[in-house]
Short mmCIF file of C-alpha atoms and ligand atoms in Angstrom, two decimals:
data_model
loop_
_atom_site.label_atom_id
_atom_site.label_comp_id
_atom_site.label_asym_id
_atom_site.label_seq_id
_atom_site.Cartn_x
_atom_site.Cartn_y
_atom_site.Cartn_z
CA MET Q 1 178.37 40.11 13.74
CA GLY Q 2 178.82 38.35 16.87
CA LEU Q 3 180.91 38.69 19.76
CA PRO Q 4 184.46 37.16 18.96
CA SER Q 5 184.92 33.91 19.98
CA LEU Q 6 186.23 32.72 23.12
CA ASN Q 7 187.72 29.91 22.79
CA ASP Q 8 190.70 30.34 19.73
CA LEU Q 9 194.61 32.27 21.02
CA ILE Q 10 194.60 35.70 20.53
CA ALA Q 11 198.10 37.83 20.25
CA ALA Q 12 198.44 41.61 20.42
CA ILE Q 13 201.43 43.94 21.19
CA ALA Q 14 199.83 45.70 24.60
CA THR Q 15 202.63 48.86 23.73
CA PRO Q 16 201.62 51.68 22.01
CA PRO Q 17 203.45 51.52 18.51
CA GLY Q 18 206.77 53.42 18.34
CA LYS Q 19 209.50 53.22 20.61
CA GLY Q 20 210.44 52.44 23.43
CA ALA Q 21 212.34 50.65 26.41
CA ILE Q 22 210.46 47.85 25.99
CA GLY Q 23 207.60 46.96 24.18
CA ILE Q 24 204.81 44.74 25.49
CA VAL Q 25 202.99 41.01 22.77
CA ARG Q 26 200.09 39.49 24.72
CA VAL Q 27 199.12 36.12 24.15
CA SER Q 28 195.51 34.81 25.82
CA GLY Q 29 193.83 31.34 25.28
CA ALA Q 30 193.37 27.80 25.46
CA GLY Q 31 197.07 26.67 24.73
CA ALA Q 32 198.76 30.19 25.58
CA LEU Q 33 201.72 28.43 27.16
CA GLU Q 34 202.11 25.38 24.84
CA LEU Q 35 201.86 28.18 21.79
CA VAL Q 36 205.04 30.06 23.26
CA SER Q 37 206.81 27.48 24.86
CA ARG Q 38 207.40 27.11 20.86
CA LEU Q 39 209.06 30.21 20.02
CA TRP Q 40 210.76 29.72 23.51
CA ALA Q 41 214.85 29.37 24.55
CA GLY Q 42 215.00 29.08 28.37
CA THR Q 43 212.42 27.60 30.92
CA ASN Q 44 209.14 25.53 28.96
CA PRO Q 45 207.11 27.95 30.50
CA THR Q 46 204.28 25.20 30.34
CA ARG Q 47 205.74 24.14 33.64
CA LEU Q 48 206.38 27.93 34.79
CA ALA Q 49 203.98 28.62 37.49
CA GLY Q 50 201.38 31.85 37.35
CA GLY Q 51 203.30 35.15 38.01
CA ARG Q 52 206.51 34.66 37.50
CA PHE Q 53 208.59 36.65 34.87
CA THR Q 54 211.45 34.75 33.38
CA TYR Q 55 214.82 35.56 31.69
CA GLY Q 56 215.18 34.01 28.07
CA LYS Q 57 215.17 34.04 23.58
CA ILE Q 58 212.44 34.24 21.99
CA CYS Q 59 213.90 32.26 18.58
CA ASP Q 60 211.94 31.91 15.25
CA PRO Q 61 210.79 27.21 15.52
CA SER Q 62 211.32 27.78 11.39
CA THR Q 63 214.72 29.34 10.49
CA GLN Q 64 216.07 29.09 14.87
CA GLU Q 65 217.31 32.64 14.12
CA ILE Q 66 216.48 34.75 17.78
CA LEU Q 67 214.43 37.25 17.62
CA ASP Q 68 215.03 39.26 20.95
CA GLU Q 69 216.42 38.47 24.56
CA ALA Q 70 213.02 38.71 26.75
CA LEU Q 71 211.16 38.28 29.57
CA LEU Q 72 208.31 35.53 30.39
CA LEU Q 73 204.87 36.61 32.26
CA VAL Q 74 203.15 33.68 32.34
CA PHE Q 75 199.56 33.49 34.33
CA ARG Q 76 197.81 30.72 34.34
CA LYS Q 77 193.53 30.31 34.82
CA PRO Q 78 192.25 31.95 36.23
CA HIS Q 79 194.28 33.64 37.73
CA SER Q 80 194.92 36.45 34.77
CA TYR Q 81 193.20 39.60 33.49
CA THR Q 82 190.83 37.82 31.14
CA GLY Q 83 190.43 34.66 33.01
CA GLN Q 84 192.31 31.89 30.60
CA ASP Q 85 196.15 31.16 30.50
CA SER Q 86 197.81 33.90 29.28
CA ALA Q 87 201.22 35.03 29.21
CA GLU Q 88 202.97 38.94 27.99
CA LEU Q 89 206.23 38.46 26.73
CA HIS Q 90 208.70 41.73 27.49
CA THR Q 91 210.83 41.96 25.09
CA HIS Q 92 213.33 44.98 23.87
CA GLY Q 93 210.80 47.93 22.32
CA SER Q 94 211.94 48.55 18.76
CA PRO Q 95 208.82 48.74 16.63
CA ALA Q 96 210.91 45.30 14.52
CA VAL Q 97 211.19 42.93 17.44
CA LEU Q 98 207.35 42.52 18.30
CA ARG Q 99 205.81 43.09 14.82
CA LYS Q 100 208.72 39.68 14.54
CA VAL Q 101 207.19 38.11 17.60
CA LEU Q 102 203.95 39.08 16.60
CA GLN Q 103 203.79 37.76 13.03
CA THR Q 104 205.51 34.15 14.90
CA LEU Q 105 203.24 33.83 17.36
CA PHE Q 106 200.58 34.86 14.26
CA GLU Q 107 202.13 31.34 12.37
CA LEU Q 108 201.87 29.15 14.99
CA GLY Q 109 197.95 29.63 15.52
CA ALA Q 110 197.30 32.37 17.41
CA ARG Q 111 195.28 35.15 14.92
CA PRO Q 112 195.29 39.26 15.76
CA ALA Q 113 193.43 40.35 18.80
CA GLN Q 114 190.41 42.32 17.78
CA PRO Q 115 190.24 46.38 19.72
CA GLY Q 116 189.97 45.70 23.05
CA GLU Q 117 189.29 41.59 23.38
CA PHE Q 118 191.62 40.82 26.20
CA THR Q 119 189.46 43.05 28.57
CA LEU Q 120 186.17 41.80 26.55
CA ARG Q 121 187.63 38.15 27.11
CA ALA Q 122 187.51 39.15 31.12
CA TYR Q 123 183.73 40.34 31.08
CA LEU Q 124 182.71 37.46 29.20
CA ASN Q 125 184.69 35.12 31.88
CA GLY Q 126 183.17 36.86 34.90
CA LYS Q 127 186.34 38.92 35.57
CA MET Q 128 184.54 42.01 35.92
CA ASP Q 129 181.68 43.79 34.74
CA LEU Q 130 180.31 46.00 32.11
CA ALA Q 131 180.86 49.05 34.22
CA GLN Q 132 184.59 47.90 35.23
CA ALA Q 133 185.48 47.08 31.78
CA GLU Q 134 184.33 50.35 30.80
CA SER Q 135 186.41 51.58 33.52
CA VAL Q 136 189.81 49.82 32.16
CA LEU Q 137 189.22 52.32 29.27
CA SER Q 138 188.15 55.01 30.70
CA LEU Q 139 191.17 54.83 32.48
CA VAL Q 140 193.80 53.57 29.60
CA GLU Q 141 192.07 57.67 28.35
CA SER Q 142 192.93 59.96 31.06
CA GLU Q 143 194.97 62.50 30.88
CA SER Q 144 194.47 64.42 34.08
CA ASP Q 145 194.21 63.57 37.23
CA ALA Q 146 190.62 63.60 37.93
CA ALA Q 147 189.53 61.63 35.25
CA ARG Q 148 192.54 58.85 36.30
CA ARG Q 149 191.06 59.01 40.05
CA GLN Q 150 187.37 58.56 38.44
CA ALA Q 151 188.76 55.74 36.25
CA LEU Q 152 189.42 53.82 39.21
CA ARG Q 153 187.35 54.48 41.23
CA GLY Q 154 184.95 52.69 38.83
CA LEU Q 155 187.59 49.63 38.18
CA SER Q 156 187.80 49.36 41.96
CA ALA Q 157 183.51 47.90 41.75
CA GLY Q 158 182.04 51.52 42.80
CA LEU Q 159 179.98 52.09 40.62
CA SER Q 160 179.42 48.87 40.71
CA GLU Q 161 178.80 47.94 44.32
CA LYS Q 162 176.55 51.34 44.21
CA ILE Q 163 173.51 49.34 41.57
CA GLN Q 164 174.23 46.33 43.11
CA HIS Q 165 172.87 47.54 46.15
CA LEU Q 166 169.87 50.27 44.68
CA SER Q 167 168.76 46.83 42.98
CA GLU Q 168 168.82 45.16 46.58
CA PRO Q 169 165.63 47.84 47.88
CA LEU Q 170 163.94 46.71 44.46
CA PHE Q 171 163.65 42.66 44.23
CA ASN Q 172 162.63 42.67 47.70
CA LEU Q 173 160.10 44.86 46.91
CA LEU Q 174 158.74 43.21 44.50
CA ALA Q 175 159.35 39.17 45.17
CA HIS Q 176 156.78 41.46 47.70
CA ILE Q 177 154.00 42.40 45.32
CA GLN Q 178 154.69 38.85 43.30
CA ALA Q 179 153.67 36.89 46.69
CA TRP Q 180 150.86 39.75 47.43
CA LEU Q 181 148.96 39.23 43.85
CA ASP Q 182 149.92 35.07 44.98
CA TYR Q 183 147.91 35.84 48.08
CA PRO Q 184 146.27 38.34 48.38
CA GLU Q 185 145.15 38.17 51.83
CA GLU Q 186 148.70 39.37 52.77
CA GLY Q 187 148.54 42.82 51.71
CA VAL Q 188 150.80 45.76 50.21
CA GLU Q 189 150.65 49.08 51.36
CA ALA Q 190 151.07 51.90 48.61
CA ALA Q 191 153.25 53.73 51.63
CA ALA Q 192 155.52 50.43 52.38
CA ILE Q 193 155.77 50.75 47.91
CA ARG Q 194 156.76 54.64 48.84
CA ALA Q 195 159.47 54.04 51.20
CA THR Q 196 161.02 51.37 49.94
CA LEU Q 197 161.53 53.68 46.32
CA GLU Q 198 161.63 57.56 46.87
CA PRO Q 199 165.44 56.77 48.94
CA VAL Q 200 166.47 54.64 46.00
CA LEU Q 201 165.22 57.65 43.35
CA GLN Q 202 167.16 60.11 45.62
CA GLU Q 203 170.38 58.18 45.05
CA ILE Q 204 169.73 57.38 41.80
CA GLN Q 205 169.03 61.04 40.85
CA HIS Q 206 172.01 62.32 43.42
CA LEU Q 207 174.16 59.67 40.53
CA LEU Q 208 172.95 61.54 37.89
CA ALA Q 209 173.20 65.09 39.10
CA THR Q 210 177.08 63.87 39.18
CA ALA Q 211 177.24 63.89 35.60
CA PRO Q 212 178.14 67.07 34.32
CA ALA Q 213 181.03 67.34 36.90
CA GLY Q 214 181.94 63.65 35.73
CA ARG Q 215 182.09 64.24 31.78
CA ILE Q 216 183.91 67.40 32.94
CA ALA Q 217 186.52 65.45 35.17
CA HIS Q 218 187.11 62.81 32.47
CA LYS Q 219 187.31 64.42 29.51
CA GLY Q 220 187.69 68.23 30.42
CA ALA Q 221 186.36 71.08 29.61
CA ARG Q 222 185.89 74.56 27.44
CA ILE Q 223 186.26 78.22 28.74
CA ALA Q 224 185.73 80.75 26.31
CA LEU Q 225 187.52 84.60 27.94
CA VAL Q 226 184.35 86.89 26.94
CA GLY Q 227 184.72 90.40 27.45
CA ALA Q 228 184.73 94.16 25.86
CA PRO Q 229 188.01 95.33 24.33
CA ASN Q 230 190.99 95.98 26.43
CA ALA Q 231 189.44 94.13 29.84
CA GLY Q 232 192.59 92.12 29.43
CA LYS Q 233 191.71 88.78 28.74
CA SER Q 234 194.37 88.13 26.18
CA SER Q 235 196.36 89.07 29.93
CA LEU Q 236 194.64 86.70 31.55
CA LEU Q 237 195.38 84.04 29.20
CA ASN Q 238 198.55 83.89 29.58
CA ALA Q 239 198.57 84.83 33.13
CA LEU Q 240 197.01 81.61 33.48
CA LEU Q 241 199.06 79.69 30.13
CA GLY Q 242 202.74 81.23 33.23
CA TYR Q 243 203.77 82.47 29.03
CA GLU Q 244 202.61 84.50 26.31
CA ARG Q 245 200.84 82.71 24.07
CA ALA Q 246 197.87 85.56 23.21
CA ILE Q 247 199.66 89.46 21.53
CA VAL Q 248 198.47 92.03 24.25
CA THR Q 249 198.55 95.74 23.61
CA PRO Q 250 196.80 98.91 24.61
CA ILE Q 251 194.64 98.92 21.13
CA PRO Q 252 191.25 97.78 21.35
CA GLY Q 253 189.97 95.31 18.95
CA THR Q 254 193.67 92.96 18.95
CA THR Q 255 192.06 90.14 19.35
CA ARG Q 256 190.42 89.11 15.89
CA ASP Q 257 190.15 85.62 15.21
CA TYR Q 258 189.50 83.40 18.87
CA LEU Q 259 193.05 81.12 19.94
CA GLU Q 260 193.06 78.22 22.42
CA ALA Q 261 195.13 76.92 24.65
CA PRO Q 262 195.57 73.99 27.08
CA LEU Q 263 196.20 74.33 30.33
CA GLU Q 264 194.63 72.08 33.88
CA ILE Q 265 193.62 73.49 36.72
CA ALA Q 266 193.46 71.43 39.56
CA GLY Q 267 193.40 68.18 37.85
CA VAL Q 268 190.53 69.05 35.39
CA PRO Q 269 192.78 69.36 32.35
CA ILE Q 270 190.98 72.86 29.81
CA VAL Q 271 190.67 74.35 26.92
CA ALA Q 272 190.99 78.16 27.22
CA ILE Q 273 189.66 80.19 24.10
CA ASP Q 274 190.64 83.76 24.04
CA THR Q 275 188.21 85.78 21.87
CA ALA Q 276 188.09 89.29 20.37
CA GLY Q 277 186.78 92.16 22.35
CA VAL Q 278 183.38 91.95 22.26
CA ARG Q 279 181.26 95.51 20.43
CA GLU Q 280 179.76 97.27 17.70
CA THR Q 281 182.00 97.55 14.51
CA THR Q 282 182.28 97.86 10.75
CA ASP Q 283 185.21 96.04 10.21
CA LEU Q 284 184.66 93.00 8.41
CA VAL Q 285 187.38 91.16 10.13
CA GLU Q 286 186.53 92.27 13.56
CA LYS Q 287 182.60 91.34 13.03
CA SER Q 288 183.01 88.14 12.68
CA GLY Q 289 185.76 87.93 15.03
CA VAL Q 290 182.68 88.99 17.00
CA GLU Q 291 180.34 86.45 16.16
CA ARG Q 292 182.80 83.86 17.20
CA ALA Q 293 182.97 85.17 20.51
CA LEU Q 294 179.40 84.95 20.89
CA GLN Q 295 179.47 82.17 19.11
CA ILE Q 296 182.48 80.01 21.51
CA ALA Q 297 180.85 81.58 25.23
CA GLN Q 298 177.20 80.15 23.14
CA GLU Q 299 178.85 76.80 23.76
CA ALA Q 300 181.77 76.87 26.09
CA ASP Q 301 181.15 74.93 29.29
CA LEU Q 302 182.01 77.48 31.62
CA VAL Q 303 182.52 81.06 30.08
CA LEU Q 304 184.63 83.84 32.21
CA TYR Q 305 183.32 87.39 31.50
CA LEU Q 306 186.22 89.68 31.72
CA ALA Q 307 185.35 93.66 32.28
CA ASP Q 308 188.31 96.38 33.47
CA GLN Q 309 187.73 97.73 37.20
CA SER Q 310 190.26 100.49 36.35
CA GLN Q 311 187.44 101.91 33.70
CA PRO Q 312 183.80 103.76 34.69
CA THR Q 313 182.34 101.77 32.14
CA SER Q 314 180.17 99.88 33.72
CA PRO Q 315 179.64 96.37 33.51
CA PRO Q 316 176.40 94.57 32.45
CA PRO Q 317 174.20 93.20 35.01
CA ALA Q 318 172.84 90.42 33.65
CA LEU Q 319 174.75 87.96 30.73
CA PRO Q 320 172.69 85.91 28.54
CA TRP Q 321 175.21 82.36 29.49
CA ALA Q 322 174.28 79.96 31.26
CA ARG Q 323 177.42 79.06 33.29
CA THR Q 324 179.28 82.35 34.14
CA LEU Q 325 182.27 83.67 36.47
CA ARG Q 326 181.92 87.46 35.90
CA VAL Q 327 185.76 88.55 36.66
CA ALA Q 328 187.15 91.45 37.51
CA THR Q 329 190.51 92.94 35.78
CA LYS Q 330 193.35 95.29 36.76
CA ALA Q 331 193.21 94.88 39.99
CA ASP Q 332 196.51 96.53 39.85
CA LEU Q 333 194.46 99.61 39.25
CA PRO Q 334 192.62 101.78 41.16
CA PRO Q 335 188.78 101.22 40.60
CA ALA Q 336 186.50 102.67 39.37
CA TRP Q 337 184.08 100.71 40.15
CA GLN Q 338 183.16 97.50 42.99
CA ASP Q 339 180.81 94.67 42.67
CA GLU Q 340 181.29 92.13 45.38
CA THR Q 341 180.06 89.57 41.66
CA PHE Q 342 183.19 89.90 40.13
CA ALA Q 343 186.02 87.94 41.47
CA ALA Q 344 189.24 90.44 40.85
CA VAL Q 345 192.51 89.82 39.33
CA SER Q 346 195.21 91.14 39.03
CA SER Q 347 197.02 89.77 35.38
CA GLN Q 348 200.54 91.97 35.99
CA THR Q 349 201.21 91.40 39.38
CA GLY Q 350 199.60 87.54 40.45
CA LEU Q 351 196.42 89.48 42.55
CA GLY Q 352 193.58 86.89 42.58
CA LEU Q 353 195.01 84.44 40.39
CA GLN Q 354 194.65 81.19 42.73
CA GLU Q 355 191.77 82.13 43.93
CA LEU Q 356 190.45 82.49 40.37
CA ARG Q 357 191.68 79.38 39.88
CA GLN Q 358 189.27 77.90 42.84
CA GLN Q 359 186.43 79.01 41.45
CA ILE Q 360 186.69 77.68 37.89
CA HIS Q 361 187.23 74.35 39.91
CA THR Q 362 184.43 75.17 42.16
CA ARG Q 363 181.84 75.92 39.04
CA LEU Q 364 183.15 72.90 37.07
CA LEU Q 365 183.33 70.04 39.38
CA GLY Q 366 181.08 71.10 42.31
CA GLN Q 367 181.70 70.26 45.83
CA ALA Q 368 180.75 66.86 45.58
CA PRO Q 369 182.82 65.17 48.03
CA GLU Q 370 186.63 62.97 47.78
CA GLY Q 371 185.11 59.60 47.68
CA GLU Q 372 182.06 59.87 45.63
CA ILE Q 373 181.59 58.20 42.81
CA TRP Q 374 180.75 60.42 39.44
CA ILE Q 375 178.47 58.93 36.39
CA SER Q 376 180.50 60.43 33.61
CA ASN Q 377 179.24 56.87 30.38
CA GLU Q 378 176.72 58.08 28.25
CA ARG Q 379 175.58 54.69 28.94
CA HIS Q 380 175.21 54.70 32.23
CA VAL Q 381 173.47 58.18 32.50
CA GLU Q 382 171.14 56.65 29.80
CA ALA Q 383 170.27 53.51 31.86
CA LEU Q 384 169.64 55.52 35.23
CA ARG Q 385 167.51 58.07 33.01
CA ARG Q 386 165.17 55.07 32.44
CA ALA Q 387 165.35 53.55 35.74
CA GLU Q 388 164.46 57.12 37.42
CA ALA Q 389 161.44 56.78 35.22
CA HIS Q 390 160.37 53.78 35.50
CA LEU Q 391 161.03 54.14 39.57
CA GLN Q 392 158.12 57.42 38.78
CA GLU Q 393 156.52 55.39 37.21
CA ALA Q 394 155.83 52.38 39.95
CA LEU Q 395 155.05 55.60 42.31
CA GLN Q 396 152.28 56.95 40.10
CA ALA Q 397 150.72 53.40 39.47
CA PRO Q 398 147.97 51.53 41.43
CA GLU Q 399 149.90 48.31 43.71
CA ASP Q 400 149.19 45.64 41.97
CA LEU Q 401 150.61 47.26 38.33
CA ALA Q 402 153.68 49.58 40.82
CA GLY Q 403 155.74 45.46 39.85
CA VAL Q 404 156.15 45.80 36.49
CA SER Q 405 157.68 49.18 36.02
CA ILE Q 406 160.13 47.92 39.20
CA GLU Q 407 161.39 45.16 36.68
CA SER Q 408 161.86 47.64 34.41
CA ALA Q 409 163.85 50.05 36.77
CA LEU Q 410 166.29 46.81 38.03
CA ASP Q 411 166.75 45.44 33.90
CA ALA Q 412 167.77 48.90 33.02
CA LEU Q 413 170.59 49.08 36.19
CA ALA Q 414 171.81 45.65 35.07
CA GLU Q 415 172.18 46.72 32.11
CA ILE Q 416 175.34 48.86 33.70
CA LEU Q 417 176.50 45.75 34.99
CA GLY Q 418 176.16 44.44 31.53
CA LEU Q 419 173.46 41.68 33.10
CA ASP Q 420 171.83 40.52 30.38
CA VAL Q 421 172.95 43.16 28.21
CA SER Q 422 173.31 42.40 23.99
CA GLU Q 423 175.59 42.03 22.26
CA GLU Q 424 175.31 45.13 20.19
CA VAL Q 425 175.87 46.79 23.48
CA VAL Q 426 179.30 45.27 24.53
CA ASP Q 427 180.42 45.07 21.11
CA ARG Q 428 179.63 49.47 21.17
CA VAL Q 429 181.20 49.52 24.75
CA PHE Q 430 184.34 47.86 23.00
CA ARG Q 431 184.64 49.07 20.46
CA ASN Q 432 186.70 51.61 21.85
CA PHE Q 433 189.00 50.91 23.00
CA CYS Q 434 192.76 49.70 21.91
CA VAL Q 435 194.09 46.41 20.35
CA GLY Q 436 196.60 45.05 22.89
CA LYS Q 437 194.05 45.73 26.13
N1 LIG X 501 197.38 97.94 34.83
C1 LIG X 501 197.40 96.46 34.12
N2 LIG X 501 196.82 95.84 33.15
C2 LIG X 501 196.41 94.96 32.44
C3 LIG X 501 196.36 94.04 33.22
N3 LIG X 501 195.93 93.25 32.26
C4 LIG X 501 196.15 93.87 30.69
N4 LIG X 501 196.31 95.05 31.10
C5 LIG X 501 196.26 96.14 30.10
O1 LIG X 501 195.14 96.56 29.04
C6 LIG X 501 195.74 95.94 28.01
C7 LIG X 501 195.19 95.71 26.78
O2 LIG X 501 195.11 93.77 27.56
P1 LIG X 501 194.72 92.59 26.53
O3 LIG X 501 194.89 91.21 27.44
O4 LIG X 501 195.27 93.28 25.19
O5 LIG X 501 193.21 92.83 26.45
P2 LIG X 501 191.83 91.89 25.39
O6 LIG X 501 190.77 92.04 26.70
O7 LIG X 501 192.45 91.46 25.04
O8 LIG X 501 191.68 93.16 24.44
P3 LIG X 501 190.94 92.58 22.76
O9 LIG X 501 191.67 92.12 22.35
O10 LIG X 501 191.41 94.43 22.27
O11 LIG X 501 189.73 92.81 23.07
C8 LIG X 501 197.18 96.55 27.60
O12 LIG X 501 197.62 97.25 27.69
C9 LIG X 501 197.30 94.96 29.45
O13 LIG X 501 199.07 95.23 28.89
C10 LIG X 501 196.13 93.99 34.34
O14 LIG X 501 196.44 93.21 34.85
N5 LIG X 501 197.16 95.05 34.99
MG1 LIG X 502 192.79 90.55 23.00
#
């Protein structure tokens, strides 16, 4: 299955399904303005300047029936999102109006756009590279501030520039090595190769190190609240949420099944999971609750391990999970033990909650400076890993063979920008888009 043709007219509803104040139908391709002129009663779109709105009526050309009053926005190639002549009809946001307008456009010769096809055209027409197109998708999907900021950075070519910046010294070195193969008397020193490759390798590794944070900023994180019965897990969940979601009682073993609740911490979407208190038990229901709790902790991005500091049972020195934040609960009561590695909170008074939120944020996202590029896309991670491996190969190889590995590293970097990638890769990227984008 190849990529769809660039040359025909495509049309789609660009606004989400359902009723809204306005709805937008998009058309793109050679002849888009002529097409629209056939259903437009008002200033002829073919005579409108690009980037201009005009007010008029949409008419069904076969019956002369007025379908809606609307605004028409016209773009002329190459100054459009797709790089082609295109138009947007801003109608009233009724699903019936939108469907009818779209249907009329189909009858006049447009075909339904595939998911992401407008952006695909933008990419194929050189309006943006593949990494930027992926950022468009991330931006549309972003549900948190952190994700939005990341996507916008990608869209404004932050990542693309970085990749170009990494590739440049590699291209120069490659040219140097090739010249040396032709004229061996020129000489290439192993030290010079190392001096070029090592900083590039470091920057790639630095980018790769941002992947876990990038992924969390984009997709959010799952945080498990675990600890002994009565540690105050359900109370902390409620305190973080700001409403009484979970049942709280003085009886140990209150929570049996686990319970998930969405919240946002410093711009990151979080799913907090309250679990059954972990203890040895013969109660069958509680036992499977405990098993679930441990399973959930195992799979979470971060475990909050809660221990009641008003009780004399001291918490275990080591915990089995990679990412844990230790929390001493009921800090409003007199302490029976103290441990500085624990964040002290009181769900009852709110003491320490803000600090806990801050610590959660830092544990999830690290302390990457604002404005830094984070990798959040699996395709980019995979390509960067390959570039890293090839550069390591190049560092090990004798000088005359290093060129081959450097070339492979450059190919991997170019894939991120979508240079020389197969149709299959492009198809896979755009498959996740919605129709009309
Ligand atoms: N003083 C004080 N009491 C608290 C605090 N947090 C929880 N408690 C009390 O501790 C008891 C247990 O709280 P829960 O939140 O149900 O504890 P849990 O860890 O969910 O318990 P299980 O579901 O049984 O595992 C309740 O009586 C709460 O009112 C706190 O910050 N201060
Ligand atoms: Mg509970």
